[in-house]
Structures are given as structure tokens and as C-alpha cells.
Amino acid sequence: MQHGKYRFIAGFLALPVILYAVFVISPFVQAIYYSFTDWTGLSSDFKMVGFKNYNWLLHDDLFWKAVGHNVVLLLVVPLVTLGLGLFFAFMLNVGGRGRKNSAISGVRGSSLYKVIYFFPQVLSIAIVALLFQFTYNPRNGAINAFLGGIGLESFQQQWLADPKLALWCLMAVMVWSNVGFYVVLFSAGMSSIPKDFYEAALLDGANRIKTFFKITLPLLWDTVQTGWIYMGIIALDAFAVVQIMTVGPGGPADSTQVMGYYVYTKTFHDGQAGRATTIGVAMLIVTLIFAVIVTRLGRRERLEY
Amino acid sequence: MTSHAEPSELPGVTKEDEAPPAGPVRKQPPPGFTPEGRVGSEGKVLNVFSHGILVVWGLLVTLPLLWAVMSSLKTDKQIFTSPWGLPSALHFDNWTRAWSKSNIGDFFLNTILVVGCSLIGTMLLGSMAAYILARFEFPGKRFIYFMFVGGMSFPIILALVPLFFVMKNMSLLNTFHGLILVYIAYSLPFTVFFLTSFFKTLPSSVAEAALIDGASHTRTFFQVMLPMAKPGLISVGIFNFLGQWNQYMLPTVLNTDEDKRVLTQGLVQLAASQQYKGDWSALFAGLVLAMLPVLGVYILFQRQVQAGLTAGALK
């Protein structure tokens, strides 16, 4: 019996573990190893160069530019996305007029709003990026045409071709495609908060803004924190929007260069796989730092409540 | 608490979910009996304000999609001269041109093949591993579990370069089976994580009864446990379907053969080449053709999709 049990365990685990070890674990481990080599990626010979790649990285202007853009993405995209998500979810759940004797209620048709808001989430980021590349098109794109149509020609822009605007255009797309997910996520959290809490607060004279900050947000904090990490990883990636939407390698005058895309060009255009994996390791470090910061900040907030 | 507050309001069951779609605000029924007039009037102002803002975001979400649908039915000339105008006639020939001449049809079939096989493989291997990790004790169990779960938090891009060469050495680059194996491997962390906690919640008495009746472990798994785990399998299945259908980075790097492109990368490369040829209407048509099936699946299964995807973030 015992013998049969172990054979069964081994039989069931073998395939998934082998597959996972070969295609996921081993590349991650190799990445760290390769980051200490001068490997081009084209031939199979390479030698260890110690910390040379890391030293190069510290003095590479383009890398620091990419890090800067990633930091902007990391601060702006989650803040705006989660902020809008919370705001809309609160409106959906608490914004309605009092009905059926309950002081607090959602707006009518809240489930319809949720269905619509979620649309971008199910579309591939590649398709979303393409769609917005067309939308931003200065000649026949929807945005400039709309501005022209309502007499605001002076606001028409080159959008993605303008180094000052390109990164902001990408961020708008990332926010656009992710807000719906957080509206649904936060709505689910909010609807499990007992309505008595709100009714009691309202009868005690609190207005809805106050109830949001004193009741909803503290009770939802765990979800917000998870969402922040999740959104941060999306913001750190940004590979698809940069590769698809902006011109040239990394946007006009490198204005949308990010770490993820830099790894890609270093490997497949410049033939510097060793250096590329170094950038990848740097990206991993930034991710870990970010996750630690968010969890720390989160813990402090929760103690306050 | 006020005496007329309804005690039967269950958390999580919101009445407005059954309400008809949002119509104009003034068509709402008269407000009910509110605990306090002040609350009621604040609610009224807020209600109008809420709907206003919510409608604006609804438009921001839907207008780009509608614009793409509209453009896909226009001629190239119309796209340039009146980007927001309605199409003069419905040019469905753009769609057929995109489907056959621009190979969207082929990309579609490739995607169905790759995602279909990956999804079956992911669900089978994922549930097998999760079942063992949830139900059996053996040395090294915690290590294997954390190895799987740890994969959720690392950026794929870091593994991408070595992965390319792992695939190259195994002659798996630019093959469907190679791509399928990679999709399965990268879907395992979340699948194992989600299903392990799901299998833990299932009662063990049924499985024990089956074993006592003489069923083998394997038979118990396939005939007793898997059917019981159906709700969890559906949630994680939808999650994996959307993730694999929408995957872009992995095929872009690992699958560069023109004939084997999946939908997302095929469209992007088509866009890059078509912009010189200027066949904008076919491009829009391709984009719409790629969007419609996922939106259709989503609208049909929206409850399960929302539940499945949000469960992924909450755990």
C-alpha cells in the first residue's frame, strides 16, 4: 500500500515537475549565470567576466533612462488605476439613492457597468496596443479627429511620435485596459462589507466621503495591497505596449524605453545576451524591492486602523 | 439600528444586480422610505453625479471599440476623410479580405490549435500536481509546492533569453508542440496554486470510500475527485484560456515562423507591414475579427470570467 502510494505520487508529479523545471526554473537559474558572462547569444562559446556586465550596466545611460521610465510607470499607473477602480467601485456600490428602506445602495444597473468596464481586460494587450496605435494616429486617428470635430484643433498632437507625450500615451492605455478589473475586484470586496456599518455611520452624521475613508478603504486594504503588487508587475513589464505602439527601438528619442524591452533588443538585435540577462536580473531586483516596499507600507496602514 | 431597516439584506447579494440596465436617471421609481431625509437628498444628488461619471467611463471604454468596428466597415478613403463618420455602406468585404488574404484565418486556426492543446495539458498536469500536493504527505512536498508557487512572482522576461536557447537546443523553436509545452509550463504556477487550495476544501470521505471499495489512486482521481472539483477547474480553466489566448511575449520570441504565427503576433506583424501598403480597412477588420470571439465568450460567461479572474488576484 505504502509502496503503491509513492509510486502514484511520483507518477503524477513527474511530468508537471519536469516540464516546469526545464522551461521555467532552469531558464531563471541560467539567467543569473549568464549575467556573469560575455555571451553573445549567437555562438555557444563564452567566458566568465565576473561583474563586468554589472559594471557596464551602472554606466549605461540608456539603462538608467529605462529604469527612470519604469519608476514613473510604477508610481503613476498603479496609483491612477487603483484610484479609479476604487472610485468607480464605491460609486457602483454606494452611489445610488437610498431605496427599499436601506440608507446605502448601489446605482441601478451596476452589473451592466461592471460587464462593460471589464471589456478591455479580456482583450490581449497586443490587440489593445494596436487599437490605440490607430486611435493615436495623428492623421486619421480617433483622438485627433475628435478634437478637430469639437473645434479644439490646437490640442491635436503627434501623440506617440512626440518624445514628451509618448510615455504618457502608453500609461493611459495601461490604465484604460486595467481599471475594469479593479472595479470588479473592489466591488466584490465592498459588497461583502455589512451594510449596517454604512447605515450606522450615515445615521451618526458621516458623509459618504468620510464613510469611504473610515469604513470602505480600511476594510478593503488587503485587496488594495494585492492589487498594487499585481499592477506593479504589469507596470514593470510594459513590453507589449512599448514594442507595438512606439516607433523605433524604444520610442522617439528613447522616450519610452523600459527594462523589459531593453532586454529584448539587447538579445535579439544587438547580440548581447549576457548583458541582456544582466538587465533582467536588475529588473528582478527592482520587482523585489517594489514588493517589499508595498508590503511594508501596507502593514503600517493596517496598524493605524 | 432603525426599526425599518431590512435585516434580510445579505452581504454579497446586492439587489441592484437584478435591476434593468441603467436608463436615464429621471425614469427611476420614486425613492423609497429612507431612514432620514438628509441621507435621502444627499443620496439623490450623489446618484445623478455617480451615473454621470460612470457613463463617462463607460463611453471611454466602449468608444474606441466601436470606432474600430465602424472603421472596419469603411473604405480606406472614408477612414482618412471622416474618421468619426458612419460608414456610407457596410463594407464586409474588408472582413473577408482580412480573413483570407491577410491570413487572419490561418492565425486563428494556429491559435485554436495551440491554446486548445495547452489548455488541456495545463488542466490535466496542473490538477494532477495540485491533487498530490493537497492530499498526500511525502518528503520534499513543501519544496515542490513553493517551487511552483514562486513562479508566479518572477518577471517572465528574465527567463526569456535563456528559454530561447533551451528551446533552440531541443529543436523546439518555431514548432507548435514547443510553444504548447512552454504555455503549459508557464501556466502551471497559478493553476497548481489555485487548485491545491481548492482540492484541500473538498471532503476527503468520498475519496476514502472509493479507495476502500478497491479503486486505485489513479481511478479515484479521475472518476471521483476531478468531477467533484469541476467548479474550481472551470474558474481556473477560463483564467488560463484568456491568458493563453492573449499571450504575446512568448510567441513573439519563441515562434518566428511566418506560417505558425498566433493571432496576436500575426496581427501586430500584419499591422507593421500593412501600414506601408495602406490597407487600413483590412487591418481594422482583422483587429475586430480578433476581438469579437473573446468579447463573445466573455459576454456569455461574464460571471464566471469575473469570478475566475478576481479569484486569481485575491488568493
XYZ file of C-alpha atoms in Angstrom:
620
model
C 0.000 0.000 0.000
C 2.711 2.402 1.062
C 4.822 1.390 -1.908
C 1.880 1.925 -4.234
C 1.291 5.343 -2.749
C 4.786 6.598 -3.515
C 4.639 5.191 -6.998
C 1.393 7.038 -7.537
C 2.828 10.292 -6.179
C 5.900 10.011 -8.378
C 3.792 9.139 -11.402
C 1.507 12.120 -11.001
C 4.216 14.640 -10.187
C 6.847 13.575 -12.701
C 5.512 15.263 -15.830
C 4.477 18.610 -14.335
C 7.694 18.925 -12.338
C 9.958 18.028 -15.271
C 8.160 20.416 -17.604
C 8.283 23.189 -15.041
C 11.930 22.590 -14.178
C 13.056 22.573 -17.821
C 11.090 25.553 -19.110
C 10.696 27.797 -16.075
C 13.175 27.041 -13.288
C 16.231 26.286 -15.382
C 15.973 29.461 -17.513
C 15.664 31.572 -14.369
C 18.749 29.981 -12.864
C 20.648 30.195 -16.144
C 19.752 33.877 -16.460
C 21.659 34.632 -13.296
C 24.599 32.553 -14.504
C 24.678 34.143 -17.969
C 24.636 37.612 -16.457
C 28.268 36.972 -15.437
C 29.383 36.009 -18.963
C 30.174 37.812 -22.185
C 27.824 35.565 -24.132
C 26.582 36.975 -27.439
C 23.764 34.502 -27.743
C 24.843 33.735 -31.298
C 27.640 31.242 -30.697
C 27.997 28.676 -27.966
C 31.342 29.890 -26.629
C 31.524 32.460 -23.901
C 33.626 33.093 -20.854
C 33.040 34.307 -17.353
C 33.657 38.023 -16.963
C 32.772 38.495 -13.306
C 30.906 41.683 -12.552
C 31.863 43.368 -15.821
C 28.303 43.368 -17.129
C 27.006 44.842 -13.902
C 29.681 47.492 -14.063
C 28.689 48.266 -17.654
C 25.066 48.464 -16.557
C 25.844 51.036 -13.886
C 27.376 53.300 -16.533
C 24.864 52.708 -19.307
C 22.770 55.838 -19.821
C 20.042 54.051 -21.733
C 19.592 51.552 -18.912
C 19.123 54.312 -16.374
C 16.713 56.039 -18.703
C 14.736 52.787 -18.891
C 14.805 52.449 -15.099
C 13.560 56.027 -14.794
C 10.643 55.275 -17.111
C 9.868 52.092 -15.189
C 9.805 54.033 -11.937
C 7.389 56.567 -13.427
C 5.221 53.703 -14.681
C 5.429 52.020 -11.300
C 4.230 55.126 -9.470
C 1.660 56.534 -11.882
C -0.042 53.503 -13.429
C -0.990 51.633 -10.214
C -1.952 54.863 -8.443
C -4.300 56.016 -11.204
C -5.652 52.547 -11.992
C -6.365 51.571 -8.406
C -7.650 55.062 -7.599
C -10.139 54.994 -10.456
C -11.022 51.378 -9.645
C -11.819 52.256 -6.027
C -13.717 55.376 -7.035
C -15.916 53.612 -9.571
C -16.462 50.598 -7.323
C -17.543 52.889 -4.484
C -19.967 54.688 -6.806
C -21.374 51.393 -8.001
C -21.911 50.083 -4.508
C -22.747 53.179 -2.504
C -23.571 55.893 -5.035
C -27.233 55.025 -5.500
C -30.077 56.808 -3.816
C -31.486 55.106 -0.752
C -34.039 52.544 -1.833
C -36.101 49.866 -0.178
C -35.555 51.350 3.255
C -31.813 50.917 3.162
C -29.705 54.020 3.542
C -26.969 52.795 1.310
C -27.250 51.151 -2.055
C -25.553 50.856 -5.368
C -26.593 52.642 -8.521
C -29.069 50.948 -10.793
C -27.540 48.731 -13.422
C -24.284 48.298 -11.532
C -23.783 44.834 -13.002
C -24.112 46.234 -16.526
C -21.445 48.833 -15.755
C -19.202 46.075 -14.445
C -19.663 43.985 -17.589
C -18.759 46.921 -19.830
C -15.831 48.146 -17.748
C -14.329 44.664 -17.900
C -14.182 44.553 -21.720
C -10.543 45.698 -22.082
C -9.397 43.139 -19.537
C -10.317 40.168 -21.719
C -8.614 41.590 -24.807
C -4.996 40.770 -25.458
C -2.643 43.603 -24.558
C -1.285 43.226 -28.093
C -4.717 43.932 -29.555
C -5.302 46.829 -27.169
C -1.918 48.300 -28.098
C -2.715 48.008 -31.813
C -6.125 49.573 -31.347
C -4.631 52.555 -29.581
C -1.852 52.880 -32.075
C -4.622 53.539 -34.585
C -6.515 55.751 -32.178
C -3.463 57.951 -31.551
C -2.604 58.158 -35.241
C -2.127 61.874 -35.976
C -3.605 61.738 -39.475
C -6.683 59.558 -39.221
C -6.799 58.520 -35.562
C -9.907 58.859 -33.447
C -8.436 61.275 -30.921
C -7.222 63.995 -33.257
C -10.367 63.640 -35.344
C -12.487 64.054 -32.243
C -10.544 67.138 -31.133
C -10.907 68.603 -34.617
C -14.609 67.811 -34.636
C -15.325 69.797 -31.474
C -13.168 72.718 -32.552
C -10.115 72.061 -30.440
C -7.604 71.774 -33.273
C -4.965 73.434 -31.122
C -4.960 70.385 -28.826
C -4.195 67.989 -31.653
C -0.838 66.304 -31.136
C 1.620 63.937 -32.708
C 0.930 61.740 -29.628
C 3.183 58.698 -29.978
C 5.770 60.491 -32.095
C 6.250 63.249 -29.535
C 9.001 62.321 -27.049
C 7.312 64.377 -24.333
C 3.940 62.691 -24.742
C 4.710 59.128 -25.832
C 5.204 57.627 -22.372
C 2.040 59.282 -21.067
C 0.114 57.902 -24.021
C 1.306 54.401 -23.113
C 0.351 54.900 -19.479
C -3.142 55.982 -20.492
C -3.517 52.740 -22.424
C -2.319 50.653 -19.483
C -4.771 52.407 -17.180
C -7.562 52.038 -19.731
C -7.087 48.312 -20.024
C -6.831 47.544 -16.312
C -9.346 49.751 -14.497
C -12.285 47.421 -15.163
C -10.592 44.532 -13.447
C -10.152 46.531 -10.251
C -13.707 47.856 -10.367
C -14.921 44.248 -10.324
C -12.362 43.163 -7.746
C -13.113 46.022 -5.343
C -16.852 45.718 -5.912
C -16.706 42.109 -4.824
C -14.832 43.192 -1.704
C -17.206 46.069 -0.972
C -20.363 44.037 -1.336
C -19.186 41.733 1.436
C -18.896 44.637 3.883
C -22.054 44.529 6.030
C -24.450 47.342 5.158
C -25.098 48.006 8.822
C -21.668 49.592 9.033
C -22.626 52.197 6.458
C -26.081 52.786 7.881
C -24.699 53.323 11.343
C -22.074 55.734 10.044
C -24.601 57.687 7.980
C -27.000 57.991 10.888
C -24.120 59.201 13.020
C -23.773 62.051 10.529
C -20.823 60.915 8.460
C -20.977 61.827 4.799
C -20.120 59.387 2.079
C -16.583 60.627 1.537
C -15.927 60.052 5.201
C -17.509 56.599 5.139
C -15.241 55.722 2.229
C -12.066 56.588 4.090
C -13.198 55.337 7.505
C -15.019 52.147 6.553
C -14.559 51.010 2.969
C -10.863 51.629 2.447
C -9.602 50.154 5.742
C -11.745 47.035 5.337
C -10.579 46.641 1.751
C -6.929 47.320 2.429
C -5.679 43.759 1.915
C -7.267 43.616 -1.514
C -5.863 47.018 -2.451
C -2.399 45.899 -1.452
C -2.577 42.703 -3.511
C -3.873 44.753 -6.425
C -0.987 47.175 -6.050
C 1.625 44.425 -6.339
C -0.201 42.840 -9.241
C -0.493 46.179 -11.037
C 3.138 46.985 -10.265
C 4.292 43.819 -12.036
C 2.216 44.827 -15.079
C 3.735 48.320 -14.982
C 7.254 46.918 -14.733
C 6.705 44.754 -17.782
C 5.191 47.154 -20.378
C 6.899 45.146 -23.102
C 3.948 44.819 -25.473
C 2.811 48.451 -25.419
C 6.339 49.732 -25.997
C 7.170 47.229 -28.733
C 3.901 47.600 -30.611
C 2.901 51.208 -30.147
C 6.011 53.324 -30.299
C 8.329 53.796 -33.233
C 11.971 52.833 -33.358
C 13.682 50.821 -30.660
C 12.187 52.306 -27.529
C 10.104 55.171 -28.810
C 11.029 58.592 -30.184
C 14.456 59.509 -28.749
C 14.235 56.503 -26.375
C 11.408 58.247 -24.571
C 9.519 55.012 -23.917
C 12.436 52.662 -23.366
C 11.733 50.270 -20.482
C 13.772 47.467 -18.948
C 11.667 44.667 -20.425
C 12.036 45.960 -23.955
C 15.733 46.709 -23.447
C 16.333 43.041 -22.569
C 14.629 42.070 -25.809
C 16.594 44.425 -28.084
C 19.915 43.629 -26.395
C 19.404 39.937 -27.142
C 17.722 39.840 -30.493
C 19.082 42.989 -32.156
C 22.440 43.685 -30.548
C 23.528 40.083 -29.912
C 24.495 40.771 -26.321
C 22.652 38.053 -24.454
C 24.974 38.269 -21.457
C 24.258 41.937 -20.925
C 20.568 41.356 -21.606
C 20.309 38.844 -18.774
C 22.077 41.357 -16.524
C 19.276 43.823 -17.244
C 16.812 41.027 -16.490
C 18.419 40.421 -13.112
C 18.263 44.155 -12.399
C 14.581 44.021 -13.250
C 14.063 41.172 -10.817
C 15.788 43.194 -8.105
C 13.548 46.201 -8.789
C 10.488 43.926 -8.618
C 11.533 42.506 -5.275
C 12.292 45.948 -3.826
C 8.890 47.135 -5.004
C 7.100 44.155 -3.444
C 8.886 44.663 -0.125
C 8.041 48.394 -0.060
C 4.361 47.802 -0.792
C 4.050 45.116 1.869
C 5.819 47.322 4.441
C 3.653 50.359 3.679
C 0.580 48.166 3.789
C 1.420 46.816 7.209
C 1.797 50.282 8.667
C -1.554 51.413 7.254
C -3.294 48.448 8.778
C -1.938 49.172 12.229
C -3.402 52.664 12.040
C -6.825 51.185 11.580
C -30.413 50.497 14.135
C -33.617 51.864 12.690
C -36.614 49.629 13.002
C -37.455 49.730 9.311
C -34.063 48.697 8.026
C -34.299 45.371 6.290
C -32.409 42.785 8.286
C -32.574 40.276 5.458
C -30.043 42.083 3.304
C -27.356 39.509 2.755
C -23.811 40.644 2.214
C -22.723 39.861 -1.290
C -26.249 39.736 -2.635
C -26.975 43.158 -3.987
C -30.437 43.830 -5.234
C -29.356 46.231 -7.934
C -27.655 43.362 -9.693
C -31.062 42.249 -10.847
C -32.107 45.755 -11.811
C -32.544 46.552 -15.510
C -29.707 48.301 -17.350
C -29.077 51.905 -16.460
C -31.621 54.097 -18.156
C -31.994 57.833 -17.930
C -31.914 58.945 -14.333
C -35.343 60.537 -14.318
C -37.053 57.259 -15.194
C -36.247 55.831 -11.787
C -39.108 54.906 -9.460
C -39.829 57.312 -6.610
C -37.365 56.946 -3.776
C -38.357 54.590 -1.028
C -38.706 55.319 2.624
C -35.301 56.475 3.805
C -34.159 56.464 7.403
C -33.519 60.171 7.285
C -34.436 62.865 4.804
C -30.949 64.294 4.782
C -29.477 60.981 3.784
C -32.080 60.647 1.054
C -31.365 64.014 -0.529
C -27.629 63.530 -0.370
C -28.195 60.169 -2.000
C -30.206 61.810 -4.778
C -27.524 64.330 -5.691
C -24.865 61.674 -5.448
C -26.922 59.354 -7.616
C -27.029 61.793 -10.538
C -23.352 62.569 -10.067
C -22.496 58.830 -9.914
C -24.353 57.992 -13.070
C -22.762 60.923 -14.876
C -19.227 59.829 -14.054
C -19.929 56.156 -14.569
C -21.405 56.814 -18.007
C -18.350 58.867 -18.993
C -16.000 55.986 -18.208
C -18.375 53.574 -19.927
C -18.071 55.702 -23.068
C -14.294 55.884 -22.741
C -14.201 52.095 -22.667
C -16.653 51.398 -25.467
C -15.988 54.208 -27.938
C -12.534 53.009 -29.065
C -14.001 49.544 -29.624
C -16.998 50.891 -31.531
C -14.698 53.148 -33.531
C -12.683 50.110 -34.590
C -15.835 48.238 -35.626
C -17.029 51.281 -37.585
C -13.674 51.741 -39.293
C -13.572 48.069 -40.251
C -16.701 48.609 -42.342
C -15.437 51.674 -44.216
C -13.341 52.169 -47.302
C -9.774 53.381 -46.855
C -10.768 56.762 -48.221
C -13.514 57.176 -45.653
C -11.159 56.218 -42.844
C -8.929 59.104 -43.829
C -11.502 61.738 -44.714
C -14.023 61.228 -41.926
C -12.580 59.135 -39.078
C -15.698 59.530 -36.926
C -18.305 59.434 -39.699
C -20.604 56.475 -40.100
C -19.675 54.167 -42.969
C -21.642 55.052 -46.124
C -22.153 51.390 -46.891
C -21.225 48.334 -44.849
C -18.076 47.004 -46.472
C -17.998 43.477 -45.159
C -15.567 42.679 -47.959
C -12.883 44.164 -45.660
C -13.566 41.301 -43.287
C -13.346 38.607 -45.949
C -10.176 40.222 -47.312
C -8.618 40.240 -43.855
C -9.700 36.665 -43.186
C -8.333 35.087 -46.353
C -5.800 37.435 -47.947
C -4.239 38.791 -44.756
C -4.165 35.298 -43.211
C -6.212 36.158 -40.139
C -7.997 32.856 -40.717
C -4.721 30.932 -40.517
C -3.621 32.796 -37.405
C -6.968 31.908 -35.891
C -6.566 28.207 -36.557
C -2.998 28.261 -35.225
C -4.195 29.936 -32.048
C -7.042 27.479 -31.587
C -4.650 24.555 -32.020
C -2.015 25.919 -29.627
C -4.430 27.162 -26.972
C -6.624 24.070 -27.206
C -3.740 21.666 -26.597
C -2.111 23.898 -23.972
C -5.343 24.282 -22.078
C -5.974 20.534 -21.913
C -2.359 19.908 -20.909
C -2.376 22.669 -18.304
C -5.570 21.482 -16.691
C -4.511 17.828 -16.663
C -0.963 18.317 -15.373
C -1.958 21.171 -13.084
C -4.738 19.234 -11.401
C -2.565 16.123 -11.049
C 0.194 18.055 -9.310
C -2.276 20.027 -7.205
C -4.093 16.851 -6.117
C -0.856 15.274 -4.893
C 0.249 18.449 -3.141
C -3.116 18.893 -1.454
C -3.784 15.313 -0.363
C -0.569 13.376 0.219
C 2.316 13.633 2.636
C 5.798 12.896 1.356
C 9.300 14.286 1.807
C 10.036 17.384 -0.253
C 6.385 18.326 -0.595
C 6.782 21.854 0.703
C 9.777 22.420 -1.542
C 7.871 21.384 -4.668
C 4.859 23.472 -3.701
C 6.905 26.625 -3.178
C 8.860 25.973 -6.342
C 5.609 26.068 -8.264
C 4.074 28.994 -6.443
C 7.286 31.035 -6.560
C 6.995 31.098 -10.347
C 4.009 33.441 -10.070
C 6.063 36.364 -8.878
C 9.006 36.425 -11.289
C 9.075 38.509 -14.448
C 8.957 36.193 -17.478
C 11.237 38.498 -19.403
C 14.140 37.473 -17.167
C 13.780 33.826 -18.201
C 13.095 34.657 -21.814
C 16.646 34.832 -23.138
C 17.851 31.509 -21.658
C 14.488 29.953 -22.515
C 15.048 30.864 -26.156
C 18.306 28.890 -26.127
C 16.868 25.967 -24.140
C 14.247 25.677 -26.864
C 16.844 26.082 -29.583
C 18.973 23.249 -28.202
C 15.951 20.974 -28.003
C 14.906 21.927 -31.557
C 11.623 23.242 -30.224
C 11.841 26.780 -31.643
C 9.143 27.631 -34.177
C 7.167 24.480 -33.511
C 3.628 24.215 -32.235
C 4.472 21.474 -29.733
C 7.313 23.575 -28.337
C 5.027 26.548 -27.851
C 2.392 24.315 -26.266
C 4.905 22.925 -23.741
C 6.016 26.444 -22.826
C 2.438 27.675 -22.423
C 1.709 24.739 -20.131
C 4.866 25.272 -18.072
C 4.188 28.988 -17.561
C 0.530 28.369 -16.676
C 1.378 25.795 -14.015
C 2.244 28.145 -11.118
C -1.160 29.746 -10.879
C -3.026 26.554 -11.789
C -1.247 24.476 -9.145
C -1.634 27.206 -6.556
C -5.339 27.716 -7.178
C -6.234 24.032 -7.461
C -4.174 22.948 -4.440
C -6.221 25.179 -2.190
C -9.346 24.003 -3.988
C -8.632 20.285 -3.509
C -7.977 20.962 0.169
C -11.528 22.217 0.588
C -13.104 19.079 -0.875
C -14.291 16.475 1.651
C -11.933 13.524 1.919
C -14.590 10.967 2.910
C -15.704 10.308 -0.674
C -12.193 9.579 -1.863
C -11.570 7.313 1.125
C -14.760 5.397 0.418
C -13.674 4.862 -3.164
C -10.275 3.584 -2.036
C -11.835 1.187 0.453
C -14.082 -0.107 -2.325
C -10.919 -1.104 -4.133
C -10.453 1.733 -6.609
C -6.838 2.594 -7.388
C -5.469 6.055 -6.605
C -5.473 6.923 -10.279
C -9.037 5.782 -10.748
C -10.158 7.677 -7.638
C -8.577 10.826 -9.003
C -10.157 10.674 -12.436
C -13.575 9.304 -11.510
C -14.225 10.820 -8.109
C -12.027 13.828 -7.389
C -11.945 15.535 -10.781
C -15.752 15.585 -11.176
C -16.035 16.987 -7.653
C -13.533 19.720 -8.471
C -15.483 20.898 -11.503
C -16.255 24.460 -10.273
C -12.589 25.099 -9.493
C -11.497 23.584 -12.788
C -13.885 25.847 -14.706
C -12.658 29.014 -12.967
C -9.001 28.287 -13.476
C -9.717 26.975 -16.985
C -11.260 30.278 -18.074
C -8.378 32.138 -16.498
C -5.870 30.030 -18.431
C -7.857 30.242 -21.652
C -7.818 34.043 -21.619
C -4.181 34.182 -20.576
C -3.012 31.780 -23.268
C -5.258 33.196 -25.990
C -3.940 36.681 -25.238
C -0.286 35.698 -24.820
C 2.012 37.890 -26.852
C 5.550 37.925 -25.473
C 6.219 34.172 -25.556
C 5.167 33.586 -29.194
C 6.927 36.775 -30.331
C 10.242 35.433 -29.088
C 9.852 31.661 -29.495
C 7.780 31.355 -32.641
C 9.001 33.485 -35.516
C 7.992 31.219 -38.385
C 5.577 33.193 -40.578
C 3.248 30.244 -41.106
C 2.998 29.431 -37.432
C 2.081 32.815 -36.036
C -0.670 33.020 -33.460
C -3.374 35.652 -33.697
C -1.822 38.378 -31.546
C 1.634 38.326 -33.114
C 0.175 37.803 -36.585
C -1.939 40.923 -36.241
C 0.937 43.013 -34.955
C 3.226 41.941 -37.796
C 0.413 42.472 -40.254
C -0.034 45.998 -38.936
C 3.669 46.707 -39.314
C 3.673 45.588 -42.941
C 0.230 46.857 -43.935
C 0.894 50.411 -42.896
C 3.195 50.735 -45.860
C 0.697 49.134 -48.193
C -2.049 51.316 -46.779
C -4.793 48.709 -46.473
C -6.178 50.255 -43.309
C -9.668 48.873 -43.645
C -8.385 45.283 -43.717
C -6.274 46.000 -40.650
C -9.261 47.274 -38.728
C -11.244 44.281 -39.921
C -8.528 41.928 -38.662
C -8.495 43.709 -35.331
C -12.257 43.407 -34.975
C -12.179 39.747 -36.008
C -9.614 39.118 -33.279
C -11.632 40.995 -30.655
C -15.067 39.542 -31.327
C -14.585 35.926 -30.166
C -13.076 36.843 -26.795
C -15.692 39.513 -26.197
C -18.358 36.974 -27.172
C -17.021 34.330 -24.792
C -16.761 36.976 -22.097
C -20.333 38.218 -22.517
C -21.665 34.644 -22.407
C -19.651 33.651 -19.344
C -19.150 37.054 -17.734
C -19.964 35.905 -14.223
C -17.502 33.021 -14.322
C -14.848 35.170 -16.025
C -15.111 37.911 -13.435
C -15.122 35.393 -10.596
C -12.212 33.425 -12.042
C -10.010 36.421 -12.740
C -10.648 38.177 -9.460
C -10.069 34.962 -7.524
C -6.638 34.934 -9.122
C -5.740 38.277 -7.618
C -7.311 37.695 -4.228
C -5.518 34.491 -3.375
